Coordinates of C-alpha atoms in Angstrom, one line a residue:
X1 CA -27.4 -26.8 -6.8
X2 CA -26.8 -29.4 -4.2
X3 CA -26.9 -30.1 -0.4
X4 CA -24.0 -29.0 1.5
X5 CA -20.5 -31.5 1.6
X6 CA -18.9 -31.6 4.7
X7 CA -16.7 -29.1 3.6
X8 CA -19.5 -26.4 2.8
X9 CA -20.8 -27.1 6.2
X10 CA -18.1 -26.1 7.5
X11 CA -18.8 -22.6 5.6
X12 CA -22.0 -22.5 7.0
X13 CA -20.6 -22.9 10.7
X14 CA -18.6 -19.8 10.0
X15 CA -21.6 -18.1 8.9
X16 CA -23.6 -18.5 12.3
X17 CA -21.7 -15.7 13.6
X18 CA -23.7 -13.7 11.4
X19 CA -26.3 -15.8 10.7
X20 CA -29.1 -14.2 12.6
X21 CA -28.6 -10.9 10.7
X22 CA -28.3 -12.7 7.1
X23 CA -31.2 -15.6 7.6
X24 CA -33.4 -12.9 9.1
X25 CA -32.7 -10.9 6.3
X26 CA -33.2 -13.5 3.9
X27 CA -36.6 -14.3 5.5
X28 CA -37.9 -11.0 4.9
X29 CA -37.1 -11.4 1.2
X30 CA -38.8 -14.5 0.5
X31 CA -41.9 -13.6 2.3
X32 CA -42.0 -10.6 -0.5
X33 CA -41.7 -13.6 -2.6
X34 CA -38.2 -12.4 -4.0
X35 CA -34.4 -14.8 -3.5
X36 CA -31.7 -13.8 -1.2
X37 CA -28.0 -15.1 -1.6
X38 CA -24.9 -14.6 0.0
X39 CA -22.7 -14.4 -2.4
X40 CA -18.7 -13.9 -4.1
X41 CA -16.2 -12.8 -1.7
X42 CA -18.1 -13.7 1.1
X43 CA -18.9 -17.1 0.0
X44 CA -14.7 -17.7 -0.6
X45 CA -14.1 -15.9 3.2
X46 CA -16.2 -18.2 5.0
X47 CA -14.9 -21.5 3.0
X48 CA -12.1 -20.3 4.1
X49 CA -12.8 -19.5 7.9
X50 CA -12.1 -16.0 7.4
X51 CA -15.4 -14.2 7.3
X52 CA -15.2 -10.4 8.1
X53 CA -18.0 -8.2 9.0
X54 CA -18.7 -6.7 5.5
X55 CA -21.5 -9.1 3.5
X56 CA -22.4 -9.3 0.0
X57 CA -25.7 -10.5 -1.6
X58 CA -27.5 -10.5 -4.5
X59 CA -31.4 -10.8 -5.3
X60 CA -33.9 -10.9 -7.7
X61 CA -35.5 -7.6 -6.3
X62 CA -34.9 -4.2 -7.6
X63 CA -33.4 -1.4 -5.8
X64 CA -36.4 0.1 -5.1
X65 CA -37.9 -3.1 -3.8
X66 CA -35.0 -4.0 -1.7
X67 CA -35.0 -0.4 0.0
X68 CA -38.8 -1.5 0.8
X69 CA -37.9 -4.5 2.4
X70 CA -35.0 -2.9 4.6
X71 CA -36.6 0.3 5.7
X72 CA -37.7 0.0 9.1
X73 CA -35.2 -3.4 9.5
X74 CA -31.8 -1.8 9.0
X75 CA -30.0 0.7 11.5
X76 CA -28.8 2.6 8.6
X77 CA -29.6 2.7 4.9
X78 CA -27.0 4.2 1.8
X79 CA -28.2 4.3 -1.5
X80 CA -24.7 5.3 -3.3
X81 CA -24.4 2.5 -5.8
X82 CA -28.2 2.5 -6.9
X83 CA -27.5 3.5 -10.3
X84 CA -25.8 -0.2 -10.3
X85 CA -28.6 -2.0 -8.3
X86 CA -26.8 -2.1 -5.0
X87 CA -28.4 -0.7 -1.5
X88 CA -26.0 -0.6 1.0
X89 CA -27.3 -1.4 4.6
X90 CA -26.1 -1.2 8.2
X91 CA -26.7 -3.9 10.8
X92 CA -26.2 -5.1 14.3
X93 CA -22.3 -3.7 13.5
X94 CA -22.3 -5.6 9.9
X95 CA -22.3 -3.5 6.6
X96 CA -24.3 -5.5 3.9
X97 CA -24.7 -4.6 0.2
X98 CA -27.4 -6.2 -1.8
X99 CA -27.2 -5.9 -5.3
X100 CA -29.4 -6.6 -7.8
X101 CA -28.8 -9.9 -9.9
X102 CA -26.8 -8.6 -12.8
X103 CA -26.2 -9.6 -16.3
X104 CA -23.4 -6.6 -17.8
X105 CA -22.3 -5.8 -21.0
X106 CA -19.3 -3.5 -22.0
X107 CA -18.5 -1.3 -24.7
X108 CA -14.8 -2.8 -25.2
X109 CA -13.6 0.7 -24.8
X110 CA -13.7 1.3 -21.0
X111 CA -14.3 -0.5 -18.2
X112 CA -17.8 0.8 -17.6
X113 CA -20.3 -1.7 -17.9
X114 CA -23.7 -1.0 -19.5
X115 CA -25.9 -1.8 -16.0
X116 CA -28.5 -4.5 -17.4
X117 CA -30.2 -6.9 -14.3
X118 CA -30.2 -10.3 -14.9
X119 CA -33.0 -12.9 -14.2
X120 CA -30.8 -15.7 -11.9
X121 CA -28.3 -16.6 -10.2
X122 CA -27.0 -18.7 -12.6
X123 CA -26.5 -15.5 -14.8
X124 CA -25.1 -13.3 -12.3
X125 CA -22.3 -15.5 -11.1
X126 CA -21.4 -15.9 -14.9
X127 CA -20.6 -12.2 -15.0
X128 CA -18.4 -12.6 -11.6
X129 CA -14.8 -12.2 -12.2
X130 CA -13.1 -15.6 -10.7
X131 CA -14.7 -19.0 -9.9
X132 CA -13.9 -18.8 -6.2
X133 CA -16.0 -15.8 -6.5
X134 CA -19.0 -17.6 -7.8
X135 CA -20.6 -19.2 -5.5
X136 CA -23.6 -18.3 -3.4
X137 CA -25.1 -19.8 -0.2
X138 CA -29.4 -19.2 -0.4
X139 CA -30.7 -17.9 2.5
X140 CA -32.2 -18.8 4.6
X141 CA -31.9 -22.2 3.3
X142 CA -28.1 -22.2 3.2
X143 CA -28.5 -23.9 -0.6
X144 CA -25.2 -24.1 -1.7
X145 CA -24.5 -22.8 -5.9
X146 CA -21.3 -23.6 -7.5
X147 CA -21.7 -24.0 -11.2
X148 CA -18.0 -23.3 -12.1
X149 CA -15.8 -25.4 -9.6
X150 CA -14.7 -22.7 -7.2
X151 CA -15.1 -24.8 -4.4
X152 CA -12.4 -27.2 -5.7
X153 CA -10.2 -24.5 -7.3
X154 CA -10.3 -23.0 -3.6
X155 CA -9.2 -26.4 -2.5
X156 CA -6.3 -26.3 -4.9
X157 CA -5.9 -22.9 -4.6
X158 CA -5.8 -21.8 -7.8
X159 CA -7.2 -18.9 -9.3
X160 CA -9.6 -19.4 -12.9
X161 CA -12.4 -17.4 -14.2
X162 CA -15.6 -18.4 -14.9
X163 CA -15.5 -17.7 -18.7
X164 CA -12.7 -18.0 -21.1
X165 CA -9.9 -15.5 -19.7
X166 CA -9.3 -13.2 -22.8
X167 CA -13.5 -13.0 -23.0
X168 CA -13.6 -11.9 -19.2
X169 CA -10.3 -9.5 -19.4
X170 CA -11.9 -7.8 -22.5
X171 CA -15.1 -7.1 -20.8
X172 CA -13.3 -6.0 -17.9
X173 CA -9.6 -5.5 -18.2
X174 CA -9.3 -4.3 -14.4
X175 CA -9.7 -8.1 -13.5
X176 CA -5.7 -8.9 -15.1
X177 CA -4.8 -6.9 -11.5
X178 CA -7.5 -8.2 -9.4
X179 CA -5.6 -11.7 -10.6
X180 CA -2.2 -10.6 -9.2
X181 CA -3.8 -9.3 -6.3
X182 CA -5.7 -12.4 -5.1
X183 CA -2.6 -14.2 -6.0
X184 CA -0.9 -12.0 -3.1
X185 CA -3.7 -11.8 -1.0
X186 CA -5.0 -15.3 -0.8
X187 CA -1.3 -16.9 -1.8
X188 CA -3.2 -18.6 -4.9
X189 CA -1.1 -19.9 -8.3
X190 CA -3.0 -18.2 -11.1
X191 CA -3.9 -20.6 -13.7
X192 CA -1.7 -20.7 -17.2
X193 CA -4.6 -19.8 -19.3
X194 CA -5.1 -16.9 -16.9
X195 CA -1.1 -15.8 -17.5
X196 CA -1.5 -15.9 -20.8
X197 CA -4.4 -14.1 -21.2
X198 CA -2.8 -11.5 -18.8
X199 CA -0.1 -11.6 -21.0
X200 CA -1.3 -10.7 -24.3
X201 CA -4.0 -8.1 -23.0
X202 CA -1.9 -5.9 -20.9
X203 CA -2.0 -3.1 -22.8
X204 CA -6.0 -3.2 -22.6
X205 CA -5.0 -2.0 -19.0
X206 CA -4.4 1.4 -20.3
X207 CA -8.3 1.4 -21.0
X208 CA -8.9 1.8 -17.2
X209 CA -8.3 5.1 -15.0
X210 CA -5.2 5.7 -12.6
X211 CA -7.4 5.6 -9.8
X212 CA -8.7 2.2 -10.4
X213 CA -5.0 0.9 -11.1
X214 CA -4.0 2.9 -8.1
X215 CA -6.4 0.9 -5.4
X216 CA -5.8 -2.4 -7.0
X217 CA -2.0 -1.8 -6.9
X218 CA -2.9 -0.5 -3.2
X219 CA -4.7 -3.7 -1.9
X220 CA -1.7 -5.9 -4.0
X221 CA 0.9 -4.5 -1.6
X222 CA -1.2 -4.6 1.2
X223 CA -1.4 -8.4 0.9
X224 CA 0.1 -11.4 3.0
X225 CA 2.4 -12.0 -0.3
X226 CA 3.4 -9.0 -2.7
X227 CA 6.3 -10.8 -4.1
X228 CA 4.1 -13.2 -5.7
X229 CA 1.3 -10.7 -7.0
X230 CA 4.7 -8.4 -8.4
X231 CA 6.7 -11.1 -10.1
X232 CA 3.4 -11.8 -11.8
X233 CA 2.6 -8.0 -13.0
X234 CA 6.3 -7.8 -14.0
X235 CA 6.4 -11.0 -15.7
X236 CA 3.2 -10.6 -18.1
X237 CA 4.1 -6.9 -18.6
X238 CA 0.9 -5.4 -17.0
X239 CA 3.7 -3.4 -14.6
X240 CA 4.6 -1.7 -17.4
X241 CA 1.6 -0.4 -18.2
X242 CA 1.6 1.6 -15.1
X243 CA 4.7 1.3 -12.7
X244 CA 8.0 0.5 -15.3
X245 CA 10.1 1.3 -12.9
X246 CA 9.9 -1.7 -11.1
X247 CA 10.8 -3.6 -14.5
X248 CA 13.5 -1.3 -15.2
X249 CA 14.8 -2.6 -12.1
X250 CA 16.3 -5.4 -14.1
X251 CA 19.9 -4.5 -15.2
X252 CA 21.8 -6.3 -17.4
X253 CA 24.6 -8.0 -15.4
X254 CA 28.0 -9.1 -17.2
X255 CA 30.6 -10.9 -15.8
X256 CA 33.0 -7.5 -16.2
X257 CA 31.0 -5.3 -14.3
X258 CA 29.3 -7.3 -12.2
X259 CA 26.7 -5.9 -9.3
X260 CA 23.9 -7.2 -7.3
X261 CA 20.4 -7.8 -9.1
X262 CA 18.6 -5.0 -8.4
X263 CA 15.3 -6.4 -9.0
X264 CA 16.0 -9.2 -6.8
X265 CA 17.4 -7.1 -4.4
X266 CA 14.4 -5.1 -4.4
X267 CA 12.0 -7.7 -4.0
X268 CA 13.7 -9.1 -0.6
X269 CA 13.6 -5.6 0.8
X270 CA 9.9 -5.4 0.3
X271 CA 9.8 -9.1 1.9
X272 CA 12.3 -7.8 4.7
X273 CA 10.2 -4.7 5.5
X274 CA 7.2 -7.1 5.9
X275 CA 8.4 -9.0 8.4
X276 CA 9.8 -6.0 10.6
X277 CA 5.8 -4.5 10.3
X278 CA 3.8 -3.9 13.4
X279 CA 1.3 -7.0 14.0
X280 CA -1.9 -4.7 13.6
X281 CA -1.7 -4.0 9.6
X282 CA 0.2 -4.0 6.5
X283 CA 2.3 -0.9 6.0
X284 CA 1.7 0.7 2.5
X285 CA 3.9 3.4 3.1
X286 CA 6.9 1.2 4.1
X287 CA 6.4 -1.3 1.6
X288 CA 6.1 1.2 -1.4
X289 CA 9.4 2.7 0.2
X290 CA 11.3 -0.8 0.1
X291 CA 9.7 -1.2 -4.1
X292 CA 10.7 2.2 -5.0
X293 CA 13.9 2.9 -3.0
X294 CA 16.3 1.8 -5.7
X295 CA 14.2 3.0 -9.3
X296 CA 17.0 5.4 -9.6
X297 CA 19.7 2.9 -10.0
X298 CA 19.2 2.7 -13.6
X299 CA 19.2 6.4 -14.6
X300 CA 22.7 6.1 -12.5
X301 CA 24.6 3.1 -13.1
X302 CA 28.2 3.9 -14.0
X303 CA 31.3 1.4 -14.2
X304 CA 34.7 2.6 -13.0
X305 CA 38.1 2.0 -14.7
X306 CA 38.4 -1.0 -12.0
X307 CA 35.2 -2.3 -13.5
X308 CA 32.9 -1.4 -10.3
X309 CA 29.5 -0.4 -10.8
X310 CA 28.3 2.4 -8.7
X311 CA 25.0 4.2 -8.4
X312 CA 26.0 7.8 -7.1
X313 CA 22.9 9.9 -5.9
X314 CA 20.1 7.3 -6.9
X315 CA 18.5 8.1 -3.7
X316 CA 17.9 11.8 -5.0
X317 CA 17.1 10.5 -8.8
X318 CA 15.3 7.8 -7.1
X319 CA 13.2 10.3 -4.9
X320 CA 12.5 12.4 -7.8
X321 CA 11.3 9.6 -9.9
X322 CA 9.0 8.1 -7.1
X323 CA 7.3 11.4 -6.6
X324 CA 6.3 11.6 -10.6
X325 CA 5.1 7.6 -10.9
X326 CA 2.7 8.3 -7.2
X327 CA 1.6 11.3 -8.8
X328 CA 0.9 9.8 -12.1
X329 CA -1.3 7.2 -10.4
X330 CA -3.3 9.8 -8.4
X331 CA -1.7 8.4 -4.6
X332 CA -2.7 11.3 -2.1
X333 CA 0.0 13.8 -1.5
X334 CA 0.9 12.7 1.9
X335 CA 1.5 9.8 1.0
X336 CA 3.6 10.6 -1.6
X337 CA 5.0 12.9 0.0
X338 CA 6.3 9.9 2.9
X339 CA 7.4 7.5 0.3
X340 CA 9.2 10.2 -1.6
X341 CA 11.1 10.9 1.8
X342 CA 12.2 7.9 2.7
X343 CA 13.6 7.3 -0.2
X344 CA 15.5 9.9 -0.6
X345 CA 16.4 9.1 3.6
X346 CA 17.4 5.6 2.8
X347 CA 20.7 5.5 2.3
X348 CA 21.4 8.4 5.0
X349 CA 22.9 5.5 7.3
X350 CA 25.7 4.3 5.6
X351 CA 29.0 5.5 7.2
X352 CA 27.9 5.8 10.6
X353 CA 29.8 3.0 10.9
X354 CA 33.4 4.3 10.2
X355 CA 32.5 6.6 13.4
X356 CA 32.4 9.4 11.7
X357 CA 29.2 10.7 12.6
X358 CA 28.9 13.6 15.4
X359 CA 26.1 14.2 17.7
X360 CA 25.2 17.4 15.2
X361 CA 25.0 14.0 12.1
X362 CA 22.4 12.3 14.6
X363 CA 20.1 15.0 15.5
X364 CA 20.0 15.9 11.9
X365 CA 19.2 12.0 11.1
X366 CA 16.6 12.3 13.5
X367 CA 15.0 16.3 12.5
X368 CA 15.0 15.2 8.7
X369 CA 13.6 12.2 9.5
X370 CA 10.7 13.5 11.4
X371 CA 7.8 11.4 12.1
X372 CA 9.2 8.8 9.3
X373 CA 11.7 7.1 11.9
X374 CA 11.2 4.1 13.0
X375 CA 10.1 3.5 9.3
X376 CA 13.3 5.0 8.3
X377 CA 15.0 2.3 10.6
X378 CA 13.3 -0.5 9.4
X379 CA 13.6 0.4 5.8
X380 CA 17.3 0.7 6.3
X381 CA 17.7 -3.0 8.0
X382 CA 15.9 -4.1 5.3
X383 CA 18.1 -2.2 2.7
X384 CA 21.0 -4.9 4.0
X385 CA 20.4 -8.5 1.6
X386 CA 24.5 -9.1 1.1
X387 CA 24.7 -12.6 1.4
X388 CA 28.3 -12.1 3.4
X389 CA 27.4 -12.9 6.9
X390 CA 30.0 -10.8 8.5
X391 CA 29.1 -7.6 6.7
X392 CA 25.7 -8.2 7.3
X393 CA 26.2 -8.7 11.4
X394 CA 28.1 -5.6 11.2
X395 CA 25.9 -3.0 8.9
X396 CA 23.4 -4.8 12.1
X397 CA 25.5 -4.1 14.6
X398 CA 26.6 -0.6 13.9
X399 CA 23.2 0.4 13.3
X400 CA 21.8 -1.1 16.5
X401 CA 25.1 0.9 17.9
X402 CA 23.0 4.6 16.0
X403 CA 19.6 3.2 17.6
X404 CA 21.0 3.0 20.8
X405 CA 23.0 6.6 20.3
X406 CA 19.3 8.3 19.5
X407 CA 18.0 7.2 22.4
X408 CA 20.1 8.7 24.5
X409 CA 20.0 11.4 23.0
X410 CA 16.6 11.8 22.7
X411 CA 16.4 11.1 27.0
X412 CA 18.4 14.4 27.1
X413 CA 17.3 16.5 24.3
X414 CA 14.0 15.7 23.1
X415 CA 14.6 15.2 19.5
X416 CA 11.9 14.9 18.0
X417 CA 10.9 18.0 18.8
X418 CA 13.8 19.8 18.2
X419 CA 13.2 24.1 18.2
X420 CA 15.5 26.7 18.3
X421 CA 16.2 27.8 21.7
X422 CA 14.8 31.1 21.7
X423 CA 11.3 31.9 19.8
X424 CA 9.7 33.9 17.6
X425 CA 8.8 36.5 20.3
X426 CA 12.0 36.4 21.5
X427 CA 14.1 37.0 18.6
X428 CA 12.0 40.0 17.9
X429 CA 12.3 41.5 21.8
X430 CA 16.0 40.9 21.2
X431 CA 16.7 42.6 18.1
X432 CA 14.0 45.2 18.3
X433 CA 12.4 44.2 14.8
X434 CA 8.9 43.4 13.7
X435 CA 7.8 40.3 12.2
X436 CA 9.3 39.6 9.2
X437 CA 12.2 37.6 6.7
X438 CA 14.8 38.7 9.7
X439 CA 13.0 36.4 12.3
X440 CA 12.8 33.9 10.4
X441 CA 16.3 34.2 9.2
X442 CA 17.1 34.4 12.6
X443 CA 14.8 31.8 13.9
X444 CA 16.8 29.2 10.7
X445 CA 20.4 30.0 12.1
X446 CA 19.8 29.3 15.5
X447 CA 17.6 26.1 15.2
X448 CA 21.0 25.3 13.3
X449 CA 23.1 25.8 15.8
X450 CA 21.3 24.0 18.4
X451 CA 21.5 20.8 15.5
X452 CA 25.1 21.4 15.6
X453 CA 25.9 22.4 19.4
X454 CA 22.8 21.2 20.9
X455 CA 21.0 22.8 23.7
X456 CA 22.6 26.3 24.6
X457 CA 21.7 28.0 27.6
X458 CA 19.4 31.2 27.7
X459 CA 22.8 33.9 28.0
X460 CA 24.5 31.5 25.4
X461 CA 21.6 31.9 22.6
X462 CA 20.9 35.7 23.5
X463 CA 25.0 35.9 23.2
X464 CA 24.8 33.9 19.5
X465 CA 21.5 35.8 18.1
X466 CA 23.3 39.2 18.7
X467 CA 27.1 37.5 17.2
X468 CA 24.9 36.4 13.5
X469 CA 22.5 40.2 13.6
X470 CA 26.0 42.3 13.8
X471 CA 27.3 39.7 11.5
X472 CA 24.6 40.3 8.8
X473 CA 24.3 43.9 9.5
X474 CA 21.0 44.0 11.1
X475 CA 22.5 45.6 14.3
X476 CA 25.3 47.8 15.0

């Protein structure tokens, strides 16, 4: 322990914005005789200026001491994760969760630790999964702990654990993804003890459940710097474990058939699809769209007589094969279900700009599209990495040109709400039928036509629905 540096000072400025909420709260401990720290993640945030509003601490107090000591203080108490000594607690807008010191042990077959509560600090931060996560600020003293360098590691930005690597991925193999993660989140170089030890454990991955796997992949591409936290999953096999596509994505390029690196390709377009994100917050849908749009190149590859490679339909095998992996690691069907789309949608675009596309192609663009639009737009600029600047401006150009072309449609047509242009109701008045497989038959054809012909007038519909009923025999 030591009197704050400069630079932990500078931690502890951040920390007056919430400091009357954690020094108060760390009053109340020590007059019950018990320590208070601030501690891991939100130790590293506020070395690093970027302090959000959810706090973590640790103490020597139990649970059922601590939910003494905040009963009566807190706005609003959760006891959730008291099985593993944490009491979470609302206050003055922050969420805080105070957890017991702890001091685990694992079975080496899962990733469940045996809960056991440790006597210090010291002990607890041991347990902690990375040294910029072990460090603690005492309050209300503001005592600054950092037994394993993560202030300086911080500094170089570099990311170590505490204990040797292969002792902390065996107690917790989960941690080989929260290393790639915090490599794209905090835009950290992973130490080469770390790689290795990613490396050589990855299949000790396959000890944890698709859930967990799922929300650390999750919070990976919803970093400032997926590329970095992918290369590194890909490149010590712990991708594989869980998501091979992406490594599959590396075909073998000879100088006969030659084609563009798909796995290179693929990570630009994720890179690309970044940078054309709303401001407000990462896009996981878009960016899993830009990884997983080519995974059925592969399964596809071909090479002509002429020696060209092609890919036909790898959007559909592609789509196919994106549903299966999402489902596999338990993503919620709607978001599946909007990944899945888009790739299948993404390659949609290509030869609007030999000008063969009627206004029936562009309303159809836009209907199958759906709500999935302006993704579908940026995911196809992004789709475009050629390095030939002229074919580049003009896959731009031409699709600025369908942009514009929606737009104007849209003004006159409404087409994103695009219905038939008589109802339900109608069709049955009309046709003299109840409800049944004939309206909706009927209902099908004519929201077809109006894709094809666009709006039709009410005598021109009634004149169409009464042309297909004779047609199909439902009217004489």
């Amino acid at each position: 322990m030591s009197v704050l540096n400069a630079a932990q000072q500078n931690a502890v400025a951040e920390l007056l914005r919430v400091s009357p909420v954690a020094d108060e709260l760390g009053r109340r401990f020590g007059a019950a005789g018990h320590e208070l720290h601030l501690v891991g993640g939100s130790v590293r945030d506020a070395l690093l200026l970027r302090l959000g509003d959810d706090l973590d601490f640790c103490t020597d107090a139990t649970p059922e001491q601590t939910l003494e000591l905040v009963q009566g203080w807190a706005d609003a108490i959760w006891e959730t994760g008291r099985d593993f000594g944490t009491i979470g607690v609302q206050k003055n807008g922050l969420r805080l969760e105070i957890t017991t010191f702890r001091a685990e042990a694992y079975d080496g077959v899962t990733r469940n630790p045996i809960v056991q509560y440790g006597k210090s600090l010291l002990e607890d931060l041991e347990r902690r999964d990375f040294t910029i996560n072990a460090m603690a600020v005492s309050l209300p003293e503001h005592v600054f702990t950092d037994p394993y360098g993560g202030l300086a590691d911080l500094a170089a930005k570099v990311i170590r654990t505490p204990a040797a690597p292969s002792q902390s991925f065996g107690d917790d193999p989960l941690r080989m993804l929260r290393a790639a993660r915090f490599a794209a989140k905090l835009q950290f170089t992973v130490d080469q003890s770390v790689i290795t030890a990613m490396t050589d454990m990855c299949a000790d991955l396959d000890r944890i459940t698709a859930e967990r796997v799922r929300d650390e992949f999750t919070k990976l591409m919803s970093g400032a710097d997926p590329i970095t936290g992918l290369r590194l999953l890909v490149d010590t096999g712990l991708a594989d474990r869980f998501l091979p596509e992406i490594s599959g994505l590396k075909l073998e390029i000879d100088e006969h058939a030659q084609h563009k690196d798909v796995y290179e390709h693929t990570l630009i377009v994720v890179a690309n699809a970044i940078r054309l994100e709303d401001a407000d917050a990462p896009d996981f849908v878009l960016r899993m769209a830009a990884l997983m749009h080519d995974v059925g190149k592969p399964a596809t590859k071909a090479v002509g007589r002429d020696g060209r490679v092609s890919f036909h339909h790898h959007e559909i095998v592609g789509a196919r094969l994106t549903k299966q992996r999402m489902k596999a690691m338990k993503y919620p069907k709607d978001i599946t279900s909007e990944v899945v789309e888009l790739v299948s949608l993404h390659l949609r675009f290509y030869g609007y700009g030999r000008g063969e596309w009627t206004d029936s192609a562009v309303r159809r663009y836009v209907t199958d599209a759906g709500p999935l639009l302006n993704r579908l737009h940026k995911l196809t600029r992004s789709d475009v990495t050629t390095r030939n600047r002229r074919k580049a401006a003009n896959l731009a150009a031409d699709y600025d040109a369908l942009e514009e072309r929606i737009d104007r449609l849209q003004a006159e047509e409404d087409l994103a709400r695009v219905r038939p242009d008589l109802d339900g109701n109608a069709i049955m008045e009309l046709l003299g039928v109840p409800p049944g497989p004939i309206v909706g038959q009927a209902w099908r054809y004519l929201k077809e036509l109006r894709l094809d012909r666009g709006p039709l007038n009410r005598d021109e519909a009634e004149a169409e629905l009464y042309k297909w009923a004779r047609d199909q025999g439902h009217v004489s």
